[in-house]
Short mmCIF file of C-alpha atoms in Angstrom, two decimals:
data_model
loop_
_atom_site.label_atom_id
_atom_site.label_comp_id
_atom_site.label_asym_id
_atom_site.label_seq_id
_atom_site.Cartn_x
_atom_site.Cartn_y
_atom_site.Cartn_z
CA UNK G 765 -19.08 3.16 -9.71
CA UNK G 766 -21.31 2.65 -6.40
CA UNK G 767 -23.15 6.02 -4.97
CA UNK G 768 -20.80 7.13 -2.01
CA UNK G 769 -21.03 9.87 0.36
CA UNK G 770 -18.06 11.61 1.68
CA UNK G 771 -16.88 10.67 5.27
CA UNK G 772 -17.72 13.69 8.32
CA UNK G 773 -14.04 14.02 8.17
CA UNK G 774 -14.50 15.17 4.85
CA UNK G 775 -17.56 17.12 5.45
CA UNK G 776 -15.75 18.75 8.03
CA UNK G 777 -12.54 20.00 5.68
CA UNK G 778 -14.48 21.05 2.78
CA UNK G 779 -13.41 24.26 1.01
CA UNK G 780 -9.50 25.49 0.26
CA UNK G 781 -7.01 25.67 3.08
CA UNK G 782 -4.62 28.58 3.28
CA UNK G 783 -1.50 28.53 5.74
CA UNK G 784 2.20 28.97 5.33
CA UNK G 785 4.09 27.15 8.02
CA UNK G 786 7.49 27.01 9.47
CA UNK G 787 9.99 24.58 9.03
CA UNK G 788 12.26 23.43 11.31
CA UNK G 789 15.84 21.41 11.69
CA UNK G 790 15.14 18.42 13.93
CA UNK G 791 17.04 20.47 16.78
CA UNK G 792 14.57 23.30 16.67
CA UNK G 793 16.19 25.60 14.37
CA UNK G 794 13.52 28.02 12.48
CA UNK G 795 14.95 27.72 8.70
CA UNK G 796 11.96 29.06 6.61
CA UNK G 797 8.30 29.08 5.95
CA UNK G 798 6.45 27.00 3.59
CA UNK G 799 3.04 29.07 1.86
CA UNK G 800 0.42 26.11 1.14
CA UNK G 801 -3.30 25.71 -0.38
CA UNK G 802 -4.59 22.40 0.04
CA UNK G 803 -7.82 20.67 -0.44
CA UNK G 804 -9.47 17.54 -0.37
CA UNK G 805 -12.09 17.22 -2.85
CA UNK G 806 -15.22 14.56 -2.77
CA UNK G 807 -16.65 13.94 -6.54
CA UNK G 808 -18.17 11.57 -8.21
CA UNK G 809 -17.58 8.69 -5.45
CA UNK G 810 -14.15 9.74 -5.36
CA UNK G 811 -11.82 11.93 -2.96
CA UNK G 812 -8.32 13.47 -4.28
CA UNK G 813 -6.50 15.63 -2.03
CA UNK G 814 -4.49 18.55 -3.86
CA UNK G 815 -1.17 20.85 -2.47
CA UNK G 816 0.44 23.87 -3.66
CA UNK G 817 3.29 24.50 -1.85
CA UNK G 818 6.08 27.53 -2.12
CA UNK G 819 8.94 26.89 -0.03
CA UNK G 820 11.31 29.82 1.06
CA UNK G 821 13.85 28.16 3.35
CA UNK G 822 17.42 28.19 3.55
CA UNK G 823 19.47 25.12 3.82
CA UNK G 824 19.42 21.68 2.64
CA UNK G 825 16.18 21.08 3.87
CA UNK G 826 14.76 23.66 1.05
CA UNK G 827 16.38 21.76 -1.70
CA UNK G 828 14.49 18.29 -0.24
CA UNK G 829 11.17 19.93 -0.30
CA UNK G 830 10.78 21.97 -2.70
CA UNK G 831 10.16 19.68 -5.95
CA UNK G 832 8.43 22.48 -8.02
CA UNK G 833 5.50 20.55 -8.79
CA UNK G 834 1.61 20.42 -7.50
CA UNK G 835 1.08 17.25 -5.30
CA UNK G 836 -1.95 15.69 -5.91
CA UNK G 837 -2.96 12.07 -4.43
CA UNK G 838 -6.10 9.67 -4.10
CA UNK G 839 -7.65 9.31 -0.85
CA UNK G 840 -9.58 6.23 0.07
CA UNK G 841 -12.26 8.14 2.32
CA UNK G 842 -13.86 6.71 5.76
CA UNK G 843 -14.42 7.74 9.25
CA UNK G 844 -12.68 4.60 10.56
CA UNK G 845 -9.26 5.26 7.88
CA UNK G 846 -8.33 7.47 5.36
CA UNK G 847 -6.20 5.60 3.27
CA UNK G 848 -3.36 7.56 0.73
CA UNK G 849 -3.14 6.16 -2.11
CA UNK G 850 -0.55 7.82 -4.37
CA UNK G 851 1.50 9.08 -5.87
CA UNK G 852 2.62 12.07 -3.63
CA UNK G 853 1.59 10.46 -0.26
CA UNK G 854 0.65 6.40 0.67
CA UNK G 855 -0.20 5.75 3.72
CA UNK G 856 -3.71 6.39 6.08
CA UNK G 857 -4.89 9.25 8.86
CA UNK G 858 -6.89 7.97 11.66
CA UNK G 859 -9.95 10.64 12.42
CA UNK G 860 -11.57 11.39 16.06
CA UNK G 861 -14.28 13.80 14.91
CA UNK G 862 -12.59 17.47 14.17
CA UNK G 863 -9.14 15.79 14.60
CA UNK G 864 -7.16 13.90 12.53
CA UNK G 865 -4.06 11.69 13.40
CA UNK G 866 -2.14 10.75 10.05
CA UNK G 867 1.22 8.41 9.83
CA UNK G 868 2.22 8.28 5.93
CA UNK G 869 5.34 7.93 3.91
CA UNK G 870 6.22 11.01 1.09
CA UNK G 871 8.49 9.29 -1.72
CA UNK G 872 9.61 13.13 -3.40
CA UNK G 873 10.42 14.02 0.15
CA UNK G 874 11.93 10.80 1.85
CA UNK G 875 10.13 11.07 5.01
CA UNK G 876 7.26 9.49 7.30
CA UNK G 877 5.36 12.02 8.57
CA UNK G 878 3.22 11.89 11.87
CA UNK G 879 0.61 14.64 10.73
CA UNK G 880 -1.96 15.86 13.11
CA UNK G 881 -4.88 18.21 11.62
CA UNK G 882 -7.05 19.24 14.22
CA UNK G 883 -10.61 21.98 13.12
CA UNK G 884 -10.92 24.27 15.89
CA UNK G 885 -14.27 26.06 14.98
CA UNK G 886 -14.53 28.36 17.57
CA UNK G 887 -11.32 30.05 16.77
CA UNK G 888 -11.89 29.98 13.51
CA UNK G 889 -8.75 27.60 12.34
CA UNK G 890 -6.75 24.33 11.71
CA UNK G 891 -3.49 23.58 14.03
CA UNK G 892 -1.84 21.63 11.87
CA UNK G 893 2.12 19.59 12.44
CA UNK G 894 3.72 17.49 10.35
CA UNK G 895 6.66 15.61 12.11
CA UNK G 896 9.18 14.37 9.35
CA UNK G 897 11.03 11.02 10.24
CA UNK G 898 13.44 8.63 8.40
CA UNK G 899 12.62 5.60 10.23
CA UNK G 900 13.03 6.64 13.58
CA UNK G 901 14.89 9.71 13.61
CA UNK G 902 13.41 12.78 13.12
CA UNK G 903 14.60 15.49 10.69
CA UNK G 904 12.64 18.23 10.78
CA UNK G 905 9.61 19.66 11.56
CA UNK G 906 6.36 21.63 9.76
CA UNK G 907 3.73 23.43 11.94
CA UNK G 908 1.83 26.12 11.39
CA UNK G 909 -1.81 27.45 11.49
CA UNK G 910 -4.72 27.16 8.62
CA UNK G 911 -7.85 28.85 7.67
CA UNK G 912 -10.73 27.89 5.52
CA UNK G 913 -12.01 29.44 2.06
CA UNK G 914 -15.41 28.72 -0.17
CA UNK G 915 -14.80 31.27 -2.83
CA UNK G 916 -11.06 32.62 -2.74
CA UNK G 917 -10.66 32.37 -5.88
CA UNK G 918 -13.32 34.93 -6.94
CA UNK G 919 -13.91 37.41 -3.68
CA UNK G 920 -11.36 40.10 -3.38
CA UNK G 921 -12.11 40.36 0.52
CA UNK G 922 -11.78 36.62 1.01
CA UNK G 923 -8.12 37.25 -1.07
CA UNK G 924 -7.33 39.82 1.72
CA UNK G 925 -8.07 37.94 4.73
CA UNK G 926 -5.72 34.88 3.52
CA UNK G 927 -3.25 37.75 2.95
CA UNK G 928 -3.39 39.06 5.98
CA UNK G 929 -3.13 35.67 7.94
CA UNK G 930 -0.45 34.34 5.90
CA UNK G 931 1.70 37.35 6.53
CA UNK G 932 0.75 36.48 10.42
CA UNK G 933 1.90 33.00 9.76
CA UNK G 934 5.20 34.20 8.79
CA UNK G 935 5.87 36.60 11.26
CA UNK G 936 4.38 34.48 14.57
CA UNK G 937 5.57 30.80 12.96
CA UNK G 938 9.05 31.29 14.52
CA UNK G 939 7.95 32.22 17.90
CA UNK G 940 9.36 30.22 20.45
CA UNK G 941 6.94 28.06 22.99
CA UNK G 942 6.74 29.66 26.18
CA UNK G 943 3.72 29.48 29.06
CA UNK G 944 3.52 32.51 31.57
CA UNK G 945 6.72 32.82 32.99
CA UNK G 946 5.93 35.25 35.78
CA UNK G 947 2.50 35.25 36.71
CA UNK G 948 0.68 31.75 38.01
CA UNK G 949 -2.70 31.09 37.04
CA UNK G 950 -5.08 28.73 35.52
CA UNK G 951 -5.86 27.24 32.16
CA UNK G 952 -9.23 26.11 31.97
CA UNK G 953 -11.14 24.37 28.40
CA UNK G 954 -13.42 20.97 28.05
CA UNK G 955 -11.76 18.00 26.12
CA UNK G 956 -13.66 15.69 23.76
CA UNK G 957 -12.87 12.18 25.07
CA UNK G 958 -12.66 9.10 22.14
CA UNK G 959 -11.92 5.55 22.92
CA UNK G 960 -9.37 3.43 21.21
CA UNK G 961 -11.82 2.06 18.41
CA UNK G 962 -12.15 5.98 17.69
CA UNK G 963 -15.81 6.46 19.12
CA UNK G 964 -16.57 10.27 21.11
CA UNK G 965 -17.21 8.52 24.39
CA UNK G 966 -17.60 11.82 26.45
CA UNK G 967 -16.22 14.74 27.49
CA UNK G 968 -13.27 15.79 30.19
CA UNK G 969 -12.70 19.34 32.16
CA UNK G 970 -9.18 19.98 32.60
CA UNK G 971 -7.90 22.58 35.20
CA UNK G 972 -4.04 23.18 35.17
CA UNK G 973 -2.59 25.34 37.91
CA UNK G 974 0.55 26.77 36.63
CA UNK G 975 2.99 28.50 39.18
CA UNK G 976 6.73 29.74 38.40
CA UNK G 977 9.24 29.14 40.75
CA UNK G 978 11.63 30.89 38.86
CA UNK G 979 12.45 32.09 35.05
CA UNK G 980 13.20 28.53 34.10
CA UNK G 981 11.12 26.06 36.44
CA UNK G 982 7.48 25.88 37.35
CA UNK G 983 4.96 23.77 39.41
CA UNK G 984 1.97 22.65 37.47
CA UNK G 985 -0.92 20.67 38.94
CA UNK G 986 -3.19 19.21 36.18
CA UNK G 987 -6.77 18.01 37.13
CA UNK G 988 -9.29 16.01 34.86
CA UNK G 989 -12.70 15.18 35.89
CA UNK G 990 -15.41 13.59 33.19
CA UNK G 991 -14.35 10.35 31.49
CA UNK G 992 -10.82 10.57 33.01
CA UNK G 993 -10.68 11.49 36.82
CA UNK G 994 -7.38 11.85 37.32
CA UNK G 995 -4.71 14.39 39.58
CA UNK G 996 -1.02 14.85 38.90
CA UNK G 997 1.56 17.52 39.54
CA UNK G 998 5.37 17.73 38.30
CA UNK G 999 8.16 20.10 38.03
CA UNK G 1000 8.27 21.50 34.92
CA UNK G 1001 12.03 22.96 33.52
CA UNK G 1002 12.80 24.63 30.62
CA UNK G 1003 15.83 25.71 28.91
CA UNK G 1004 15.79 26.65 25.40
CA UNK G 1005 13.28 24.74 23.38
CA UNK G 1006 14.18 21.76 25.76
CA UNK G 1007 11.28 20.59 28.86
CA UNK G 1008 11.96 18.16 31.58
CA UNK G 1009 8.85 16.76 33.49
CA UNK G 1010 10.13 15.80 37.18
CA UNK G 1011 7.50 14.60 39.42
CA UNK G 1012 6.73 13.33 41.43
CA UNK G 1013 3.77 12.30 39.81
CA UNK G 1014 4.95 12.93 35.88
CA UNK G 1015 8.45 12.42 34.71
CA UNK G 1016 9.57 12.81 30.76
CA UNK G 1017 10.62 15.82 28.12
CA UNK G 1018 9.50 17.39 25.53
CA UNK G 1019 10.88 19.57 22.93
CA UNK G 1020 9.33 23.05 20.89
CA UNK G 1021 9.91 24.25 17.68
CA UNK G 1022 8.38 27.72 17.69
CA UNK G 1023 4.70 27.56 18.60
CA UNK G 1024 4.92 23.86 19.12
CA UNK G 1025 5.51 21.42 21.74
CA UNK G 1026 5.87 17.93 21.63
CA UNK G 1027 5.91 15.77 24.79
CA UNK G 1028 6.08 12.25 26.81
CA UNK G 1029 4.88 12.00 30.27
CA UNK G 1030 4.82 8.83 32.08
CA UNK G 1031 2.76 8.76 35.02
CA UNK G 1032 4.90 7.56 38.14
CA UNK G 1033 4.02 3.42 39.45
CA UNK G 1034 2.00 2.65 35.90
CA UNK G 1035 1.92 1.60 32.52
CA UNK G 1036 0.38 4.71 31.61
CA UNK G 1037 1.91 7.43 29.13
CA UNK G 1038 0.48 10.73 27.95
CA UNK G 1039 1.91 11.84 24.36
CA UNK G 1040 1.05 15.68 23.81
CA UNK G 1041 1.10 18.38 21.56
CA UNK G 1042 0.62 22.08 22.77
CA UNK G 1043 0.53 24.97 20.71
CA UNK G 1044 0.17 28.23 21.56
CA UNK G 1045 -2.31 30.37 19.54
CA UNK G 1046 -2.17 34.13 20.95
CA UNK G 1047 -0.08 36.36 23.22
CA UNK G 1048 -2.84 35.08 25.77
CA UNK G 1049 -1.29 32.11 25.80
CA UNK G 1050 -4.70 29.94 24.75
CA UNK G 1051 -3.22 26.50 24.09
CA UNK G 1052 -4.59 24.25 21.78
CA UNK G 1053 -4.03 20.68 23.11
CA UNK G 1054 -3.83 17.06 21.91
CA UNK G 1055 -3.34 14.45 24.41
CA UNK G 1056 -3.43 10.79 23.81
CA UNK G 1057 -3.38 8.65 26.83
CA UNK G 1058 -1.79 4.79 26.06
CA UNK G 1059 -1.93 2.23 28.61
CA UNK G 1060 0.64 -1.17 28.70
CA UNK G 1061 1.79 0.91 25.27
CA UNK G 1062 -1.88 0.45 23.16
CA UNK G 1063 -3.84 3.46 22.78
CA UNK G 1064 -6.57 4.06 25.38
CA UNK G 1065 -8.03 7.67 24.93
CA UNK G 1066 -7.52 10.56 22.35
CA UNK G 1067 -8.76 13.82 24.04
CA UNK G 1068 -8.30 17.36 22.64
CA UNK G 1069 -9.45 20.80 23.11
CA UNK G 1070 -8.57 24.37 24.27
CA UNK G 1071 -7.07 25.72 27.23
CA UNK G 1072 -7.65 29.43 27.97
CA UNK G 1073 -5.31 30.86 30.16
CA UNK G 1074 -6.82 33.01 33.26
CA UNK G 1075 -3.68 34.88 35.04
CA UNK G 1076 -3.24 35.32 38.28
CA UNK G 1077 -0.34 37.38 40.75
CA UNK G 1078 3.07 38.09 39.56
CA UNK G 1079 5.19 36.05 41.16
CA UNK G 1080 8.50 37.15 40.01
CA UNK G 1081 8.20 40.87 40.51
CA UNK G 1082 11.11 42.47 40.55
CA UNK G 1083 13.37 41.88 43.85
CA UNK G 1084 15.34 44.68 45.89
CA UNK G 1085 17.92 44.77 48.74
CA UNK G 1086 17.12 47.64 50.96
#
């Protein structure tokens, strides 16, 4: 076998993941969580990826998932793809740096997935989604935050701190999506920018005003300067786990399940789109974001990074009638 060295996707993901995510119905519903340590191992020129999973859902969706054995599946290991190779997973992930954007097909489960892994050192985690599709249609939903182990196994601290976060997980997995519904303010973060053929090509700062008009409808103005210079302010409405984007510069939806939101914006007069993912990471509402910018429908940018929330006056204080 010829000498290989493991991918900086690889690099980047050694040690043993610990998470236990939520699983949803494809309308949102929380049903359960799912308690998972994963790895994917480099050795001897070769790279297997490895899941234990313990599923405690209610529903039909429990009896789909949980098949009561240890998935375990080659990986064909590059920075350009990651190819699956069986038997638990086939398919390939597509990695920008500390992100990963996978699109694979599970035979035990019966579902494409659209999973996006994304390292975020300097909170000291993986946001991870899974979105589970036959075909088209979607029928659920994992998400659900990770952190990383070297020696689990043997330190009994190491043992508590996965303890600890998992019994987060389970508790915070099912909250719902919501930005600051009373106060305005700013988010503020710095994007890594890659181009289409997956190269870093720069950097973006992204300002978002955010301003309720009322419990269910806001004004956001979002502002990019680096690689993208761009300007654009909607309407934003929620109700339930449900958004509408209404211009007059962005118009689409998007829709949360717990922690998560998944959206389509299409910029008004162009063949421009923005597909997003949001996720909301602390009761400061710090989002972690994933944007991915396609033009005439062929990707064009892959940006992501975090958004730190800086708030501002209360703007629905309580009202009185004298």
């Amino acid at each position: 076998m010829s000498e290989k060295t493991p991918s900086n996707w690889q690099q980047a993901i050694e040690g043993e993941w610990h998470g236990c995510p939520s699983l949803f119905e494809h309308d949102g519903t929380w049903v359960g969580t799912n308690k998972v340590s994963r790895a994917s191992e480099f050795k001897d020129g070769r790279t297997t990826y490895w899941m234990d999973t313990r599923f405690d859902a209610s529903g039909p969706l429990m009896d789909r998932f949980e098949i009561g054995a240890r998935m375990e599946f080659g990986v064909i290991d590059s920075d350009q793809d990651r190819i699956y190779t069986g038997p638990d997973f086939v398919g390939s992930g597509r990695p920008y740096g500390l992100l990963v954007d996978s699109n694979y097909y599970s035979p035990g489960w019966n579902v494409n997935l659209r999973t996006v892994n994304h390292v975020v050192p300097e909170l000291g985690m993986q946001v991870y989604s899974s979105q589970l599709f036959e075909a088209d249609t979607l029928v659920g939903v994992f998400n659900g935050l990770y952190v990383v182990t070297q020696d689990h196994d043997s330190n009994p601290d190491t043992q508590r701190r996965v303890a600890d976060w998992i019994s987060k997980e389970k508790l915070d997995g099912k909250k719902p999506f919501n930005l600051p519904v009373k106060h305005e303010g700013v988010y503020r973060g710095e994007f890594e920018v890659y181009d289409a053929n997956q190269q870093l090509v720069g950097s973006n700062r992204v300002t978002v005003h955010h301003r309720p008009v009322n419990l269910l409808h806001s004004e956001q103005t979002i502002e990019l300067e680096g690689v993208i210079n761009r300007k654009w302010t909607a309407l934003r409405t929620r109700t339930g786990n449900q958004q509408q984007f209404h211009g007059p510069d962005l118009f689409g939806n998007g829709k949360s399940y717990g922690r998560y939101l998944y959206s389509v914006r299409h910029v008004y007069g162009e063949a421009l789109k923005i597909w997003s993912r949001e996720t909301v990471v602390d009761d400061d509402h710090t989002l972690v974001c994933v944007w991915q910018f396609l033009a005439s429908q062929r990707e064009q940018y892959t940006t992501f990074g975090v958004l730190r929330f800086e708030p501002g006056e209360n703007v629905l204080a309580a009202t009185y009638v004298e």
